[in-house]
Structure formats: C-alpha cells, structure tokens
Short mmCIF file of C-alpha atoms in Angstrom, two decimals:
data_model
loop_
_atom_site.label_atom_id
_atom_site.label_comp_id
_atom_site.label_asym_id
_atom_site.label_seq_id
_atom_site.Cartn_x
_atom_site.Cartn_y
_atom_site.Cartn_z
CA MET A 295 2.74 21.60 40.75
CA THR A 296 2.30 18.23 39.01
CA LYS A 297 1.15 18.67 35.43
CA PRO A 298 -2.04 16.72 34.48
CA ASP A 299 -1.38 13.64 32.17
CA LEU A 300 -2.04 13.73 28.40
CA LEU A 301 -2.09 10.82 26.18
CA LEU A 302 -0.36 11.63 22.79
CA VAL A 303 -2.05 9.34 20.41
CA ALA A 304 -0.59 10.79 17.14
CA ASP A 305 2.81 12.03 16.69
CA LEU A 306 2.07 15.78 16.17
CA ALA A 307 4.40 18.43 15.09
CA PRO A 308 7.19 19.63 17.35
CA ARG A 309 5.43 23.09 17.67
CA VAL A 310 2.27 21.33 19.17
CA VAL A 311 4.17 18.94 21.30
CA ASP A 312 6.37 21.70 22.73
CA GLN A 313 3.29 23.74 23.70
CA LEU A 314 1.60 20.68 25.24
CA ASP A 315 4.63 19.89 27.13
CA GLN A 316 4.36 23.21 29.06
CA ASP A 317 1.06 22.25 30.60
CA PHE A 318 0.88 18.52 30.49
CA THR A 319 2.88 15.37 31.29
CA LEU A 320 2.93 13.63 27.79
CA HIS A 321 2.57 9.97 27.42
CA ARG A 322 3.50 8.98 23.93
CA TYR A 323 1.11 6.14 22.98
CA CYS A 324 2.15 7.04 19.27
CA ASP A 325 5.77 5.61 20.04
CA ALA A 326 4.59 2.41 21.89
CA THR A 327 5.30 -1.06 20.40
CA ASP A 328 2.82 -2.96 22.66
CA LYS A 329 -0.07 -0.40 22.57
CA GLY A 330 -2.29 -2.65 24.88
CA ALA A 331 0.46 -2.83 27.52
CA PHE A 332 1.03 0.95 27.25
CA LEU A 333 -2.70 1.68 28.00
CA LYS A 334 -2.65 -0.65 30.95
CA ALA A 335 0.40 1.11 32.44
CA LEU A 336 -0.97 4.69 32.13
CA PRO A 337 -1.54 6.49 35.49
CA GLU A 338 -5.03 6.63 36.78
CA GLY A 339 -7.16 9.75 36.24
CA LEU A 340 -5.83 10.60 32.69
CA ARG A 341 -8.18 13.14 31.26
CA PHE A 342 -6.63 14.34 28.13
CA VAL A 343 -5.87 13.04 24.70
CA ALA A 344 -4.30 14.78 21.77
CA THR A 345 -4.53 13.00 18.29
CA GLY A 346 -4.43 13.57 14.65
CA GLY A 347 -7.35 13.52 12.24
CA GLY A 348 -6.07 10.52 10.21
CA THR A 349 -5.12 8.55 13.55
CA GLY A 350 -8.17 9.50 15.57
CA CYS A 351 -8.99 7.83 18.93
CA SER A 352 -10.62 4.25 19.12
CA ARG A 353 -13.32 2.95 21.36
CA GLU A 354 -10.49 0.86 22.87
CA ILE A 355 -8.45 3.81 24.03
CA ILE A 356 -11.57 5.81 25.25
CA GLU A 357 -12.82 2.79 27.32
CA ALA A 358 -9.22 2.15 28.66
CA LEU A 359 -9.37 5.81 30.34
CA PRO A 360 -12.33 5.90 32.62
CA ALA A 361 -11.46 9.42 33.67
CA LEU A 362 -11.04 10.75 30.07
CA GLU A 363 -12.80 14.12 29.47
CA ILE A 364 -11.44 15.55 26.11
CA ILE A 365 -10.06 14.35 22.92
CA SER A 366 -8.46 17.27 20.77
CA SER A 367 -7.93 16.29 17.31
CA PHE A 368 -5.76 17.85 14.70
CA GLY A 369 -7.70 18.33 11.47
CA VAL A 370 -11.19 19.25 10.35
CA GLY A 371 -12.10 15.63 9.71
CA TYR A 372 -12.78 13.73 12.75
CA ASP A 373 -14.23 10.43 11.35
CA ALA A 374 -11.25 8.50 12.70
CA VAL A 375 -12.41 9.38 16.15
CA ASP A 376 -14.98 7.00 17.73
CA VAL A 377 -17.59 9.80 18.34
CA GLU A 378 -20.30 7.56 19.56
CA ALA A 379 -17.88 5.99 22.12
CA ALA A 380 -17.06 9.48 23.14
CA LYS A 381 -20.58 10.47 23.50
CA GLU A 382 -21.32 7.26 25.56
CA HIS A 383 -18.56 7.98 28.04
CA GLY A 384 -19.34 11.81 28.24
CA VAL A 385 -15.95 12.83 26.48
CA ARG A 386 -15.71 16.20 24.71
CA VAL A 387 -14.19 16.03 21.11
CA THR A 388 -12.86 19.11 19.24
CA ASN A 389 -11.20 19.53 15.92
CA THR A 390 -9.59 22.24 13.95
CA PRO A 391 -12.10 23.93 11.56
CA ASP A 392 -11.90 27.38 9.76
CA VAL A 393 -8.26 27.95 10.01
CA LEU A 394 -7.75 25.65 6.97
CA ASN A 395 -10.69 26.67 4.79
CA ASP A 396 -8.61 29.13 2.52
CA CYS A 397 -5.63 26.72 2.07
CA VAL A 398 -7.75 23.70 1.07
CA ALA A 399 -9.87 26.05 -1.29
CA GLU A 400 -6.67 27.17 -2.94
CA VAL A 401 -5.43 23.59 -3.40
CA THR A 402 -8.84 22.63 -4.86
CA MET A 403 -8.52 25.28 -7.55
CA ALA A 404 -5.00 24.47 -8.02
CA LEU A 405 -6.00 21.02 -8.88
CA MET A 406 -8.94 22.14 -11.17
CA LEU A 407 -6.49 24.41 -13.09
CA ALA A 408 -3.81 21.68 -13.24
CA LEU A 409 -6.28 19.34 -14.57
CA ALA A 410 -8.14 21.60 -16.99
CA HIS A 411 -4.91 22.96 -18.52
CA ARG A 412 -2.96 19.76 -18.47
CA LEU A 413 -0.18 21.59 -16.35
CA PRO A 414 1.67 18.66 -15.09
CA GLU A 415 1.88 17.07 -18.62
CA SER A 416 3.04 20.49 -20.07
CA HIS A 417 5.69 20.72 -17.45
CA ALA A 418 7.05 17.32 -18.10
CA TYR A 419 6.65 18.03 -22.03
CA VAL A 420 8.98 21.04 -21.85
CA ARG A 421 11.49 19.46 -19.45
CA ALA A 422 11.79 16.44 -21.66
CA GLY A 423 12.72 18.51 -24.69
CA ARG A 424 9.61 17.57 -26.41
CA TRP A 425 8.35 20.98 -27.45
CA GLU A 426 11.13 21.59 -29.91
CA ASN A 427 10.98 18.13 -31.21
CA GLU A 428 7.25 17.51 -31.43
CA GLY A 429 5.79 20.96 -31.52
CA ALA A 430 2.94 22.40 -29.50
CA MET A 431 0.80 20.67 -27.03
CA PRO A 432 -2.81 19.91 -27.74
CA LEU A 433 -5.42 22.26 -26.78
CA THR A 434 -6.90 22.09 -23.34
CA ALA A 435 -10.04 22.72 -21.34
CA GLU A 436 -10.51 25.89 -19.00
CA LEU A 437 -12.48 26.89 -16.08
CA THR A 438 -14.15 30.29 -17.28
CA GLY A 439 -17.88 29.74 -18.07
CA ALA A 440 -17.90 26.11 -16.67
CA THR A 441 -20.41 24.83 -13.93
CA VAL A 442 -19.03 23.24 -10.76
CA GLY A 443 -21.02 21.28 -8.53
CA ILE A 444 -19.87 20.90 -4.82
CA ILE A 445 -20.85 18.03 -2.69
CA GLY A 446 -20.66 19.48 0.84
CA LEU A 447 -21.23 23.33 1.01
CA GLY A 448 -19.68 23.66 4.49
CA ARG A 449 -17.09 26.04 5.45
CA ILE A 450 -14.51 24.74 2.93
CA GLY A 451 -17.19 24.23 0.26
CA LYS A 452 -18.15 27.95 0.62
CA ALA A 453 -14.50 29.10 0.30
CA ILE A 454 -14.23 26.99 -2.86
CA ALA A 455 -17.56 28.38 -4.23
CA ARG A 456 -16.05 31.90 -3.75
CA LEU A 457 -13.00 31.24 -5.68
CA ALA A 458 -14.78 29.30 -8.40
CA GLN A 459 -16.93 32.45 -8.82
CA ALA A 460 -13.71 34.49 -9.16
CA PHE A 461 -13.09 32.22 -12.22
CA SER A 462 -16.38 33.03 -13.75
CA MET A 463 -17.72 29.71 -12.87
CA ARG A 464 -21.50 28.94 -12.13
CA VAL A 465 -21.75 27.12 -8.80
CA VAL A 466 -24.36 24.57 -7.71
CA TYR A 467 -24.32 22.21 -4.70
CA HIS A 468 -25.58 19.10 -3.10
CA GLY A 469 -25.75 18.44 0.78
CA ARG A 470 -27.96 16.82 3.43
CA SER A 471 -30.39 19.78 3.03
CA GLU A 472 -30.90 23.03 1.17
CA GLN A 473 -29.13 25.95 2.90
CA ALA A 474 -31.15 29.12 3.28
CA HIS A 475 -29.81 32.26 1.83
CA GLN A 476 -27.17 30.67 -0.30
CA PRO A 477 -27.01 32.17 -3.96
CA PHE A 478 -26.45 28.64 -5.48
CA GLN A 479 -28.82 26.22 -6.87
CA TYR A 480 -29.40 23.31 -4.54
CA TYR A 481 -29.79 19.54 -5.90
CA ASP A 482 -31.18 16.97 -3.35
CA ASN A 483 -29.71 14.17 -5.62
CA PRO A 484 -26.00 14.00 -6.46
CA VAL A 485 -26.79 12.02 -9.63
CA ASP A 486 -29.02 14.84 -11.11
CA MET A 487 -26.29 17.38 -10.11
CA ALA A 488 -23.49 15.49 -11.77
CA ARG A 489 -25.64 15.19 -14.88
CA ASP A 490 -25.74 19.09 -14.99
CA VAL A 491 -22.20 20.08 -14.18
CA ASP A 492 -18.74 20.19 -15.77
CA TRP A 493 -16.85 19.72 -12.59
CA LEU A 494 -17.77 17.75 -9.53
CA VAL A 495 -15.83 18.74 -6.32
CA VAL A 496 -15.92 16.56 -3.18
CA ILE A 497 -15.57 18.38 0.15
CA ALA A 498 -18.14 16.60 2.55
CA PRO A 499 -17.07 14.90 5.77
CA SER A 500 -16.88 11.10 5.77
CA THR A 501 -20.03 9.76 7.47
CA PRO A 502 -21.98 6.59 6.87
CA GLN A 503 -24.21 8.75 4.72
CA THR A 504 -21.52 10.16 2.46
CA ARG A 505 -19.10 7.13 1.96
CA GLY A 506 -19.32 6.00 -1.49
CA ILE A 507 -21.55 9.10 -2.53
CA VAL A 508 -19.64 9.40 -5.70
CA SER A 509 -20.79 6.12 -7.03
CA ARG A 510 -20.62 4.49 -10.47
CA GLU A 511 -23.99 6.08 -11.20
CA VAL A 512 -22.72 9.62 -10.32
CA LEU A 513 -19.69 9.02 -12.50
CA GLU A 514 -21.80 7.99 -15.52
CA ALA A 515 -23.98 11.05 -14.89
CA LEU A 516 -20.93 13.35 -14.85
CA GLY A 517 -20.14 12.12 -18.32
CA ALA A 518 -17.33 12.04 -20.90
CA GLU A 519 -16.73 15.81 -20.54
CA GLY A 520 -16.94 15.89 -16.79
CA ARG A 521 -14.10 16.09 -14.20
CA LEU A 522 -13.99 14.99 -10.74
CA VAL A 523 -12.00 16.63 -7.92
CA ASN A 524 -11.87 15.05 -4.36
CA VAL A 525 -10.26 17.02 -1.48
CA ALA A 526 -12.34 15.33 1.24
CA ARG A 527 -11.79 11.77 2.03
CA GLY A 528 -10.88 8.88 -0.30
CA ASP A 529 -13.84 6.73 0.89
CA LEU A 530 -16.33 9.29 -0.42
CA VAL A 531 -15.46 7.91 -3.91
CA ASP A 532 -15.98 4.50 -5.21
CA GLU A 533 -12.32 4.15 -6.31
CA GLU A 534 -12.87 0.91 -8.24
CA ALA A 535 -15.61 2.66 -10.19
CA LEU A 536 -13.39 5.79 -10.63
CA ILE A 537 -10.69 3.90 -12.16
CA GLU A 538 -12.91 2.17 -14.46
CA ALA A 539 -14.57 5.53 -15.49
CA LEU A 540 -11.04 7.09 -16.06
CA SER A 541 -9.82 4.15 -18.25
CA THR A 542 -12.93 3.95 -20.35
CA GLY A 543 -13.47 7.54 -20.96
CA THR A 544 -16.62 7.57 -18.84
CA ILE A 545 -15.30 10.90 -17.46
CA ALA A 546 -12.77 13.22 -18.75
CA GLY A 547 -10.44 13.33 -15.69
CA ALA A 548 -9.91 13.36 -11.98
CA ALA A 549 -7.87 15.43 -9.63
CA LEU A 550 -7.30 13.78 -6.21
CA ASP A 551 -5.73 14.79 -3.02
CA VAL A 552 -7.17 11.94 -1.04
CA PHE A 553 -7.45 8.16 -1.56
CA ALA A 554 -9.21 5.03 -0.03
CA GLN A 555 -6.13 3.45 1.39
CA GLU A 556 -3.57 6.25 2.05
CA PRO A 557 -0.65 6.39 1.36
CA ASN A 558 -1.10 3.36 -1.00
CA VAL A 559 -2.28 4.75 -4.20
CA PRO A 560 -3.60 2.21 -6.79
CA GLU A 561 -1.11 1.57 -9.70
CA ALA A 562 -4.16 1.96 -12.10
CA LEU A 563 -4.74 5.64 -10.93
CA ARG A 564 -1.00 6.37 -11.03
CA MET A 565 -0.67 5.28 -14.53
CA GLN A 566 -3.42 7.26 -15.94
CA ASP A 567 -2.62 10.40 -18.08
CA ASN A 568 -6.08 12.04 -17.15
CA VAL A 569 -5.39 12.11 -13.44
CA VAL A 570 -3.56 14.74 -11.20
CA LEU A 571 -2.43 13.28 -7.95
CA LEU A 572 -1.43 14.90 -4.62
CA PRO A 573 -0.18 13.18 -1.40
CA HIS A 574 -3.01 14.60 0.81
CA ILE A 575 -1.52 17.99 1.22
CA GLY A 576 -4.81 20.23 1.07
CA SER A 577 -3.82 22.03 4.28
CA ALA A 578 -0.05 21.35 4.14
CA THR A 579 1.37 24.94 4.37
CA HIS A 580 3.36 26.20 7.32
CA LYS A 581 0.94 28.93 8.07
CA THR A 582 -2.11 26.68 8.17
CA ARG A 583 -0.58 23.61 9.98
CA ALA A 584 0.79 25.98 12.71
CA ALA A 585 -2.73 27.49 13.13
CA MET A 586 -4.27 24.02 13.27
CA GLY A 587 -1.77 22.95 16.00
CA ASP A 588 -2.20 26.08 17.96
CA LEU A 589 -6.06 25.29 18.01
CA VAL A 590 -5.32 21.73 19.39
CA VAL A 591 -3.42 23.18 22.22
CA LYS A 592 -6.01 26.02 22.87
CA ASN A 593 -8.88 23.57 23.08
CA LEU A 594 -7.03 21.46 25.58
CA ARG A 595 -5.78 24.46 27.48
CA ALA A 596 -9.39 25.74 27.71
CA HIS A 597 -10.70 22.70 29.11
CA LEU A 598 -7.82 22.31 31.60
CA ARG A 599 -8.69 25.87 32.99
CA GLY A 600 -12.53 25.24 33.16
CA ASN A 601 -13.31 27.30 30.12
CA PRO A 602 -15.48 26.31 27.17
CA VAL A 603 -13.63 24.72 24.38
CA LEU A 604 -13.27 26.70 21.18
CA THR A 605 -14.22 24.24 18.53
CA PRO A 606 -16.42 21.40 19.86
CA VAL A 607 -17.63 18.52 17.80
CA VAL A 608 -19.53 16.78 20.71
#
C-alpha cells in the first residue's frame, strides 16, 4: 500500500526520521536548495508536515499545501509555526510538552548554581594554575534563602519552582493571570516582581504579549544584586538593555541558554565576566530528545489512523 506523503521541513534526528519513514513517504524540504520550486513539485494531497520548534512552518508552506491537515513540531515552543495561518486553513498543530519539563528545570538550576557560585570562572581559575599562584577565589553568592521570581508558571515553570524550593528558595511568579491553588505569591506586573526578587527566571512562551517582557525597566527594578536567567526564548529579553545592565552593574549577572539571534551571540555578552552562556541546550539530553522525537511521531501516527492527537496546540 502506498504510504501517505509527509513534508519534512526541519532535519530531525535519525531516530525520528527512521520512524516516520515506516509510515510516510518523506519529502525533504529541509534539504532543498530552491524551496519554492520544491513546494510546487510536491505531490497533490500532501496532508502531513513534521518540523522543529526553531524552524517552524510558515504561511507560505501552509498555503502551498491545500490538503494539509497536521503540523507536528519538535519542541515545546511553537512560535515559529504560523498558528494563525494554520487556524485559517483548518490545520492541526501539535508540539512536545511535558517530556522536557524536568530536563529544562535541571538546566535552569544548573545555570543558577553556576552563576551564583561562579563555577565556570572557578573551573578556569584552577585549570590555569591561578589557585596556587594567586590564592583563593573571592567569595560568592548562594541560592539558599533567596527569592526567585518566575515569569511563566507553566509546566516547566512549576518544575523549576519545585527544584527551587528544594534549595530553600522562596518562589513568586508573574503570568497572564493568577493561578488558583498555587502556593506562590502572584504579581500582575513584572516590574513590581523584579523589584522584590533576587533572581528572575524567564520561562514563558514567545508571544506578541511576552516579547520584550524583560525590559530596561524590569532590569532596573531587578537591581544591582539581582540576577537574570533566560531558558525560554531570546526575544523575551531586551538584549541591548541587558548588555547595558550587565556592563554598568545595573544587575549582578545573567545566565542565558537562549538569545535573540541564535546562534549569533553578541560579542558584548561573550566578553562579560558576570554571564554564563549555554548554546540552547535546555532539553539537549539523549533521554529527553528521544522522548520529544517519539511524541512528534505519535502525534502524526494518531492523526493518520483517525485518532485524537496527543498534544494539540490548535
């Protein structure tokens, strides 16, 4: 029996591609040099798309596929998928939530520990032989007893909150609205929350309402003893204002897994001593990426077989 056609917009991991190849005839848009010509040459009736959270699926692709029924995206963030275009054309969109919650929460705490205790600098200090020549490192901050404000108390935000509590931290949060039955103080204004916390953790989705939510005003409110952690999307932080805040001592430091123009990280950030930088690896473990890939496949197979998808966005 002929397998249905699927457009592979992003070059997903071999584990995912091998599974998809069992049920679908794959068309590798991700490898095409002339994307427009590739779209025009696709067989009629193509109903399935698989993509990555960073690559997404544009309106152009959606409108070039009149029979399209589902876009299955690898990643919890789906801001690169034109969801409005998908809604207009009756296309289902899925993502891969939950399976990466614990991993991203772990990396968040690792960033906080690294920044508070100056772990990257201490590691380099020892390796360079400076300990025996220059003596002990300066004293550092710690997490115990500090207050962390979380922007975005969703699935991952709650996992971060639980780990923060294990470090005896006080947790508060900001989001679109107050969540009933949560044991944490709610702030309806990120500036007010930033003024009251030692740490500001960003883990909200990228939407028109959240882009730039960590503004110059928020950074000024966070203050000279405050530290910022971003494990969401780079565009939630005013990067130019952040660079200025770090260089002038407006805030004490930042730990970043995401950036505005990945993989291009501003030189001004890379040169700062009070910054810990990661190459967007919040969910980058074998276990978590395998689970995310499997969920991409499960959503597509469910739709193929006429069953409800597991993790619908729209």
